[in-house]
């Protein structure tokens, strides 16, 4: 009986890690606050997402995954919820997150605490060097299956001083003109309501669309990516952003966005 139970568990684990083996990745899908889903990481990957948001707090010398600093003692740490599972997935898929597809996946780690949070993250990532990309400035010099992007209380000055790093920074869109930080930044993100009033009904007003196009053009002229959060999370807005060239569509609706993307991609390609 014990052997049967053990074998059954092994089979369950194999099935668990291969649910999305044939999934085609979505180049522009950002899973906002991924950890709030019933199955963090797995639901995002089953639906083809290639950017996954992970909020962390430094608590008792661990990086606990949670949005708020409530009940952190019972929350899983980043290794348990993300790094160990994705490492197993990559090993099973021969070096990539998606089987037979070398599309990279970004873990956007949102620092909810400052201080030694980055020091702790570097300590943890050192144990996963076989799956984490290494940067020199904003250029990858050793590509692996996972790229790390830091948002929130990002240690911008510290990363700027490093010769090489395992992370780059997600900066505020208001900093697009600050050339001093270019070396550390690969993505710019801001709240939708800071720039736009359109809530997704009908066509986007032309003046607001012109502003959107200008922001996208500025980011792309610097070879950086751009994202807006707190967007009206619905297809009309997703389409407008993709048409404008926005790199990452911030969404909580993983399955719905997947279905939308399949239709959008068929029409535009």
Short mmCIF file of N, CA and C in Angstrom, two decimals, residues 124-250:
data_model
loop_
_atom_site.label_atom_id
_atom_site.label_comp_id
_atom_site.label_asym_id
_atom_site.label_seq_id
_atom_site.Cartn_x
_atom_site.Cartn_y
_atom_site.Cartn_z
N UNK A 124 19.34 34.40 -2.13
CA UNK A 124 18.46 33.32 -2.60
C UNK A 124 18.75 32.97 -4.05
N UNK A 125 18.86 33.99 -4.90
CA UNK A 125 19.06 33.74 -6.33
C UNK A 125 20.38 33.04 -6.63
N UNK A 126 21.36 33.23 -5.77
CA UNK A 126 22.64 32.54 -5.96
C UNK A 126 22.48 31.02 -5.97
N UNK A 127 21.42 30.54 -5.33
CA UNK A 127 21.15 29.10 -5.30
C UNK A 127 20.41 28.62 -6.55
N UNK A 128 20.06 29.57 -7.44
CA UNK A 128 19.30 29.23 -8.64
C UNK A 128 19.99 29.78 -9.90
N UNK A 129 21.30 29.87 -9.87
CA UNK A 129 22.04 30.45 -10.99
C UNK A 129 21.85 29.67 -12.29
N UNK A 130 21.49 28.41 -12.17
CA UNK A 130 21.30 27.61 -13.39
C UNK A 130 20.02 27.95 -14.12
N UNK A 131 19.12 28.76 -13.51
CA UNK A 131 17.89 29.13 -14.21
C UNK A 131 17.69 30.65 -14.30
N UNK A 132 18.58 31.45 -13.69
CA UNK A 132 18.41 32.91 -13.63
C UNK A 132 19.40 33.60 -14.57
N UNK A 133 18.90 34.49 -15.41
CA UNK A 133 19.76 35.25 -16.33
C UNK A 133 20.64 36.25 -15.58
N UNK A 134 21.79 36.54 -16.17
CA UNK A 134 22.73 37.51 -15.60
C UNK A 134 22.85 38.70 -16.54
N UNK A 135 22.85 39.90 -15.95
CA UNK A 135 22.92 41.14 -16.72
C UNK A 135 24.23 41.87 -16.48
N UNK A 136 24.63 42.61 -17.50
CA UNK A 136 25.64 43.66 -17.35
C UNK A 136 24.94 44.93 -17.81
N UNK A 137 24.63 45.80 -16.86
CA UNK A 137 23.75 46.91 -17.18
C UNK A 137 22.37 46.38 -17.53
N UNK A 138 21.82 46.86 -18.66
CA UNK A 138 20.51 46.37 -19.08
C UNK A 138 20.61 45.30 -20.17
N UNK A 139 21.81 44.77 -20.37
CA UNK A 139 22.03 43.74 -21.39
C UNK A 139 22.30 42.39 -20.75
N UNK A 140 21.66 41.35 -21.27
CA UNK A 140 21.87 40.00 -20.76
C UNK A 140 23.21 39.47 -21.28
N UNK A 141 24.02 38.96 -20.37
CA UNK A 141 25.30 38.38 -20.77
C UNK A 141 25.33 36.86 -20.56
N UNK A 142 24.36 36.35 -19.82
CA UNK A 142 24.25 34.91 -19.64
C UNK A 142 22.76 34.56 -19.54
N UNK A 143 22.19 34.18 -20.68
CA UNK A 143 20.74 33.96 -20.75
C UNK A 143 20.34 32.61 -20.16
N UNK A 144 19.37 32.65 -19.28
CA UNK A 144 18.75 31.45 -18.72
C UNK A 144 17.24 31.57 -18.89
N UNK A 145 16.49 30.63 -18.37
CA UNK A 145 15.05 30.57 -18.63
C UNK A 145 14.26 31.66 -17.92
N UNK A 146 14.78 32.18 -16.81
CA UNK A 146 14.06 33.17 -16.01
C UNK A 146 14.84 34.49 -15.95
N UNK A 147 14.13 35.59 -16.15
CA UNK A 147 14.70 36.90 -15.93
C UNK A 147 14.03 37.53 -14.70
N UNK A 148 14.82 38.21 -13.89
CA UNK A 148 14.30 38.84 -12.68
C UNK A 148 14.21 40.35 -12.89
N UNK A 149 13.05 40.88 -12.58
CA UNK A 149 12.79 42.32 -12.67
C UNK A 149 12.27 42.78 -11.31
N UNK A 150 12.84 43.85 -10.77
CA UNK A 150 12.44 44.32 -9.43
C UNK A 150 11.63 45.60 -9.55
N UNK A 151 10.48 45.61 -8.89
CA UNK A 151 9.65 46.82 -8.83
C UNK A 151 9.39 47.18 -7.37
N UNK A 152 8.59 48.21 -7.15
CA UNK A 152 8.31 48.64 -5.77
C UNK A 152 9.50 49.36 -5.19
N UNK A 153 9.96 48.92 -4.02
CA UNK A 153 11.13 49.53 -3.37
C UNK A 153 12.41 49.00 -4.01
N UNK A 154 12.54 49.24 -5.30
CA UNK A 154 13.68 48.71 -6.06
C UNK A 154 14.98 49.41 -5.65
N UNK A 155 16.06 48.64 -5.46
CA UNK A 155 17.35 49.19 -5.04
C UNK A 155 18.11 49.76 -6.24
N UNK A 156 17.56 50.79 -6.85
CA UNK A 156 18.09 51.30 -8.11
C UNK A 156 19.57 51.69 -8.01
N UNK A 157 19.92 52.45 -6.99
CA UNK A 157 21.30 52.92 -6.86
C UNK A 157 22.28 51.76 -6.66
N UNK A 158 21.84 50.75 -5.93
CA UNK A 158 22.71 49.61 -5.68
C UNK A 158 22.96 48.83 -6.97
N UNK A 159 21.91 48.61 -7.74
CA UNK A 159 22.06 47.87 -8.99
C UNK A 159 22.92 48.66 -9.98
N UNK A 160 22.79 49.99 -9.99
CA UNK A 160 23.59 50.82 -10.88
C UNK A 160 25.08 50.68 -10.61
N UNK A 161 25.43 50.37 -9.36
CA UNK A 161 26.84 50.26 -8.98
C UNK A 161 27.41 48.88 -9.28
N UNK A 162 26.56 47.91 -9.54
CA UNK A 162 27.04 46.54 -9.74
C UNK A 162 27.57 46.33 -11.15
N UNK A 163 28.67 45.60 -11.26
CA UNK A 163 29.22 45.30 -12.58
C UNK A 163 28.32 44.31 -13.31
N UNK A 164 27.86 43.30 -12.60
CA UNK A 164 26.88 42.36 -13.14
C UNK A 164 25.80 42.15 -12.07
N UNK A 165 24.63 41.74 -12.51
CA UNK A 165 23.53 41.51 -11.56
C UNK A 165 22.60 40.44 -12.11
N UNK A 166 21.75 39.92 -11.23
CA UNK A 166 20.75 38.96 -11.65
C UNK A 166 19.37 39.60 -11.71
N UNK A 167 19.34 40.93 -11.80
CA UNK A 167 18.06 41.63 -11.85
C UNK A 167 18.21 42.98 -12.52
N UNK A 168 17.12 43.44 -13.11
CA UNK A 168 17.02 44.82 -13.57
C UNK A 168 15.82 45.44 -12.88
N UNK A 169 15.54 46.70 -13.21
CA UNK A 169 14.53 47.47 -12.46
C UNK A 169 13.35 47.85 -13.35
N UNK A 170 12.18 47.81 -12.74
CA UNK A 170 10.96 48.33 -13.33
C UNK A 170 10.75 49.71 -12.72
N UNK A 171 11.00 50.77 -13.50
CA UNK A 171 10.93 52.14 -12.99
C UNK A 171 9.60 52.79 -13.35
N UNK A 172 9.30 53.89 -12.71
CA UNK A 172 8.08 54.64 -13.01
C UNK A 172 8.22 55.33 -14.36
N UNK A 173 7.11 55.40 -15.09
CA UNK A 173 7.13 56.03 -16.41
C UNK A 173 7.57 57.48 -16.34
N UNK A 174 7.34 58.13 -15.21
CA UNK A 174 7.76 59.53 -15.05
C UNK A 174 9.27 59.69 -15.13
N UNK A 175 10.00 58.57 -14.99
CA UNK A 175 11.47 58.63 -15.03
C UNK A 175 12.03 58.32 -16.41
N UNK A 176 11.18 58.29 -17.42
CA UNK A 176 11.64 57.96 -18.78
C UNK A 176 12.75 58.87 -19.29
N UNK A 177 12.76 60.11 -18.85
CA UNK A 177 13.76 61.06 -19.35
C UNK A 177 15.06 61.05 -18.53
N UNK A 178 15.11 60.24 -17.49
CA UNK A 178 16.29 60.21 -16.62
C UNK A 178 17.32 59.23 -17.19
N UNK A 179 18.24 59.74 -17.96
CA UNK A 179 19.22 58.86 -18.63
C UNK A 179 20.18 58.22 -17.63
N UNK A 180 20.28 58.78 -16.43
CA UNK A 180 21.23 58.25 -15.45
C UNK A 180 20.85 56.85 -14.98
N UNK A 181 19.59 56.48 -15.13
CA UNK A 181 19.17 55.17 -14.64
C UNK A 181 19.01 54.14 -15.77
N UNK A 182 19.27 54.55 -17.00
CA UNK A 182 19.06 53.66 -18.14
C UNK A 182 19.75 52.31 -17.98
N UNK A 183 20.91 52.31 -17.39
CA UNK A 183 21.71 51.09 -17.30
C UNK A 183 21.05 50.01 -16.44
N UNK A 184 20.18 50.43 -15.52
CA UNK A 184 19.57 49.46 -14.61
C UNK A 184 18.14 49.11 -14.96
N UNK A 185 17.52 49.87 -15.86
CA UNK A 185 16.08 49.73 -16.13
C UNK A 185 15.83 49.00 -17.45
N UNK A 186 14.90 48.05 -17.41
CA UNK A 186 14.48 47.40 -18.66
C UNK A 186 12.99 47.59 -18.93
N UNK A 187 12.23 48.02 -17.91
CA UNK A 187 10.79 48.22 -18.08
C UNK A 187 10.35 49.45 -17.29
N UNK A 188 9.38 50.17 -17.86
CA UNK A 188 8.76 51.31 -17.18
C UNK A 188 7.29 51.01 -16.97
N UNK A 189 6.81 51.23 -15.75
CA UNK A 189 5.41 50.94 -15.42
C UNK A 189 4.83 52.05 -14.56
N UNK A 190 3.55 52.36 -14.80
CA UNK A 190 2.83 53.34 -13.97
C UNK A 190 1.36 52.99 -13.93
N UNK A 191 0.67 53.58 -12.97
CA UNK A 191 -0.77 53.39 -12.84
C UNK A 191 -1.49 54.07 -14.00
N UNK A 192 -2.46 53.39 -14.58
CA UNK A 192 -3.25 53.90 -15.69
C UNK A 192 -3.84 55.26 -15.38
N UNK A 193 -4.41 55.40 -14.18
CA UNK A 193 -5.13 56.63 -13.84
C UNK A 193 -4.21 57.84 -13.72
N UNK A 194 -2.92 57.62 -13.66
CA UNK A 194 -1.99 58.73 -13.63
C UNK A 194 -1.82 59.42 -14.97
N UNK A 195 -2.29 58.75 -16.03
CA UNK A 195 -2.11 59.28 -17.38
C UNK A 195 -3.40 59.36 -18.19
N UNK A 196 -4.37 58.50 -17.85
CA UNK A 196 -5.56 58.41 -18.71
C UNK A 196 -6.85 58.39 -17.89
N UNK A 197 -7.92 58.86 -18.52
CA UNK A 197 -9.24 58.85 -17.90
C UNK A 197 -10.20 57.87 -18.59
N UNK A 198 -9.81 57.39 -19.74
CA UNK A 198 -10.66 56.47 -20.50
C UNK A 198 -10.79 55.16 -19.75
N UNK A 199 -12.03 54.66 -19.62
CA UNK A 199 -12.30 53.44 -18.86
C UNK A 199 -12.65 52.25 -19.75
N UNK A 200 -12.47 52.41 -21.07
CA UNK A 200 -12.62 51.27 -21.95
C UNK A 200 -13.94 51.17 -22.67
N UNK A 201 -14.80 52.16 -22.51
CA UNK A 201 -16.08 52.15 -23.23
C UNK A 201 -15.92 52.92 -24.54
N UNK A 202 -16.28 52.26 -25.65
CA UNK A 202 -16.11 52.92 -26.94
C UNK A 202 -14.65 53.05 -27.29
N UNK A 203 -14.37 53.93 -28.26
CA UNK A 203 -12.99 54.16 -28.69
C UNK A 203 -12.27 55.09 -27.71
N UNK A 204 -10.99 54.89 -27.58
CA UNK A 204 -10.19 55.78 -26.74
C UNK A 204 -10.15 57.17 -27.37
N UNK A 205 -10.44 58.22 -26.61
CA UNK A 205 -10.39 59.58 -27.18
C UNK A 205 -9.04 59.85 -27.83
N UNK A 206 -9.04 60.54 -28.95
CA UNK A 206 -7.84 60.70 -29.74
C UNK A 206 -6.71 61.37 -28.97
N UNK A 207 -7.04 62.37 -28.16
CA UNK A 207 -5.99 63.07 -27.40
C UNK A 207 -5.29 62.11 -26.44
N UNK A 208 -6.08 61.23 -25.80
CA UNK A 208 -5.48 60.26 -24.88
C UNK A 208 -4.70 59.18 -25.66
N UNK A 209 -5.22 58.81 -26.82
CA UNK A 209 -4.50 57.83 -27.64
C UNK A 209 -3.15 58.40 -28.11
N UNK A 210 -3.14 59.67 -28.46
CA UNK A 210 -1.88 60.31 -28.88
C UNK A 210 -0.87 60.30 -27.73
N UNK A 211 -1.35 60.53 -26.52
CA UNK A 211 -0.47 60.49 -25.35
C UNK A 211 0.09 59.09 -25.15
N UNK A 212 -0.78 58.09 -25.30
CA UNK A 212 -0.36 56.70 -25.16
C UNK A 212 0.71 56.35 -26.19
N UNK A 213 0.46 56.70 -27.43
CA UNK A 213 1.41 56.40 -28.50
C UNK A 213 2.76 57.10 -28.27
N UNK A 214 2.70 58.31 -27.74
CA UNK A 214 3.93 59.06 -27.47
C UNK A 214 4.75 58.39 -26.36
N UNK A 215 4.08 57.90 -25.33
CA UNK A 215 4.79 57.23 -24.23
C UNK A 215 5.41 55.92 -24.70
N UNK A 216 4.67 55.18 -25.51
CA UNK A 216 5.20 53.93 -26.05
C UNK A 216 6.41 54.21 -26.93
N UNK A 217 6.30 55.22 -27.78
CA UNK A 217 7.40 55.57 -28.69
C UNK A 217 8.64 55.99 -27.90
N UNK A 218 8.44 56.74 -26.83
CA UNK A 218 9.59 57.19 -26.03
C UNK A 218 10.29 56.00 -25.37
N UNK A 219 9.49 55.09 -24.79
CA UNK A 219 10.09 53.91 -24.16
C UNK A 219 10.84 53.06 -25.18
N UNK A 220 10.23 52.85 -26.33
CA UNK A 220 10.85 52.01 -27.35
C UNK A 220 12.08 52.66 -27.97
N UNK A 221 12.10 53.99 -28.02
CA UNK A 221 13.28 54.69 -28.55
C UNK A 221 14.50 54.46 -27.65
N UNK A 222 14.22 54.16 -26.38
CA UNK A 222 15.30 53.85 -25.43
C UNK A 222 15.54 52.34 -25.33
N UNK A 223 14.84 51.57 -26.19
CA UNK A 223 14.91 50.11 -26.16
C UNK A 223 14.47 49.55 -24.81
N UNK A 224 13.44 50.18 -24.24
CA UNK A 224 12.84 49.73 -22.98
C UNK A 224 11.40 49.30 -23.23
N UNK A 225 10.86 48.54 -22.28
CA UNK A 225 9.48 48.09 -22.37
C UNK A 225 8.59 48.96 -21.49
N UNK A 226 7.27 48.88 -21.74
CA UNK A 226 6.34 49.72 -21.01
C UNK A 226 5.09 48.93 -20.62
N UNK A 227 4.54 49.27 -19.44
CA UNK A 227 3.36 48.59 -18.91
C UNK A 227 2.54 49.59 -18.09
N UNK A 228 1.24 49.40 -18.08
CA UNK A 228 0.36 50.17 -17.21
C UNK A 228 -0.39 49.21 -16.30
N UNK A 229 -0.47 49.56 -15.01
CA UNK A 229 -1.28 48.75 -14.10
C UNK A 229 -2.52 49.54 -13.67
N UNK A 230 -3.43 48.85 -13.02
CA UNK A 230 -4.76 49.42 -12.69
C UNK A 230 -5.54 49.76 -13.95
N UNK A 231 -5.27 49.06 -15.04
CA UNK A 231 -6.01 49.34 -16.27
C UNK A 231 -7.45 48.82 -16.14
N UNK A 232 -8.40 49.39 -16.88
CA UNK A 232 -9.71 48.74 -16.98
C UNK A 232 -9.48 47.37 -17.61
N UNK A 233 -9.71 46.32 -16.86
CA UNK A 233 -9.26 44.98 -17.24
C UNK A 233 -10.28 44.29 -18.14
N UNK A 234 -10.33 44.73 -19.42
CA UNK A 234 -11.31 44.17 -20.35
C UNK A 234 -10.79 44.22 -21.78
N UNK A 235 -11.38 43.41 -22.64
CA UNK A 235 -10.84 43.23 -24.00
C UNK A 235 -10.65 44.50 -24.82
N UNK A 236 -11.56 45.46 -24.72
CA UNK A 236 -11.42 46.67 -25.53
C UNK A 236 -10.15 47.44 -25.16
N UNK A 237 -9.82 47.41 -23.87
CA UNK A 237 -8.59 48.07 -23.41
C UNK A 237 -7.37 47.25 -23.80
N UNK A 238 -7.45 45.94 -23.63
CA UNK A 238 -6.31 45.08 -24.03
C UNK A 238 -5.97 45.31 -25.49
N UNK A 239 -6.99 45.34 -26.35
CA UNK A 239 -6.76 45.52 -27.78
C UNK A 239 -6.15 46.89 -28.07
N UNK A 240 -6.67 47.92 -27.43
CA UNK A 240 -6.15 49.27 -27.65
C UNK A 240 -4.68 49.36 -27.26
N UNK A 241 -4.32 48.75 -26.14
CA UNK A 241 -2.93 48.78 -25.69
C UNK A 241 -2.02 47.99 -26.62
N UNK A 242 -2.46 46.83 -27.04
CA UNK A 242 -1.64 46.03 -27.96
C UNK A 242 -1.48 46.74 -29.30
N UNK A 243 -2.56 47.32 -29.80
CA UNK A 243 -2.49 48.06 -31.06
C UNK A 243 -1.50 49.22 -30.96
N UNK A 244 -1.40 49.80 -29.77
CA UNK A 244 -0.50 50.95 -29.56
C UNK A 244 0.95 50.52 -29.34
N UNK A 245 1.17 49.21 -29.17
CA UNK A 245 2.54 48.72 -28.98
C UNK A 245 2.96 48.55 -27.55
N UNK A 246 2.02 48.63 -26.61
CA UNK A 246 2.36 48.40 -25.20
C UNK A 246 2.88 46.98 -25.04
N UNK A 247 3.98 46.82 -24.32
CA UNK A 247 4.68 45.54 -24.28
C UNK A 247 4.01 44.50 -23.39
N UNK A 248 3.44 44.96 -22.27
CA UNK A 248 2.87 44.03 -21.31
C UNK A 248 1.47 44.45 -20.94
N UNK A 249 0.53 43.52 -21.06
CA UNK A 249 -0.85 43.78 -20.69
C UNK A 249 -1.08 43.25 -19.29
N UNK A 250 -1.30 44.15 -18.37
CA UNK A 250 -1.47 43.83 -16.95
C UNK A 250 -2.88 43.31 -16.71
#
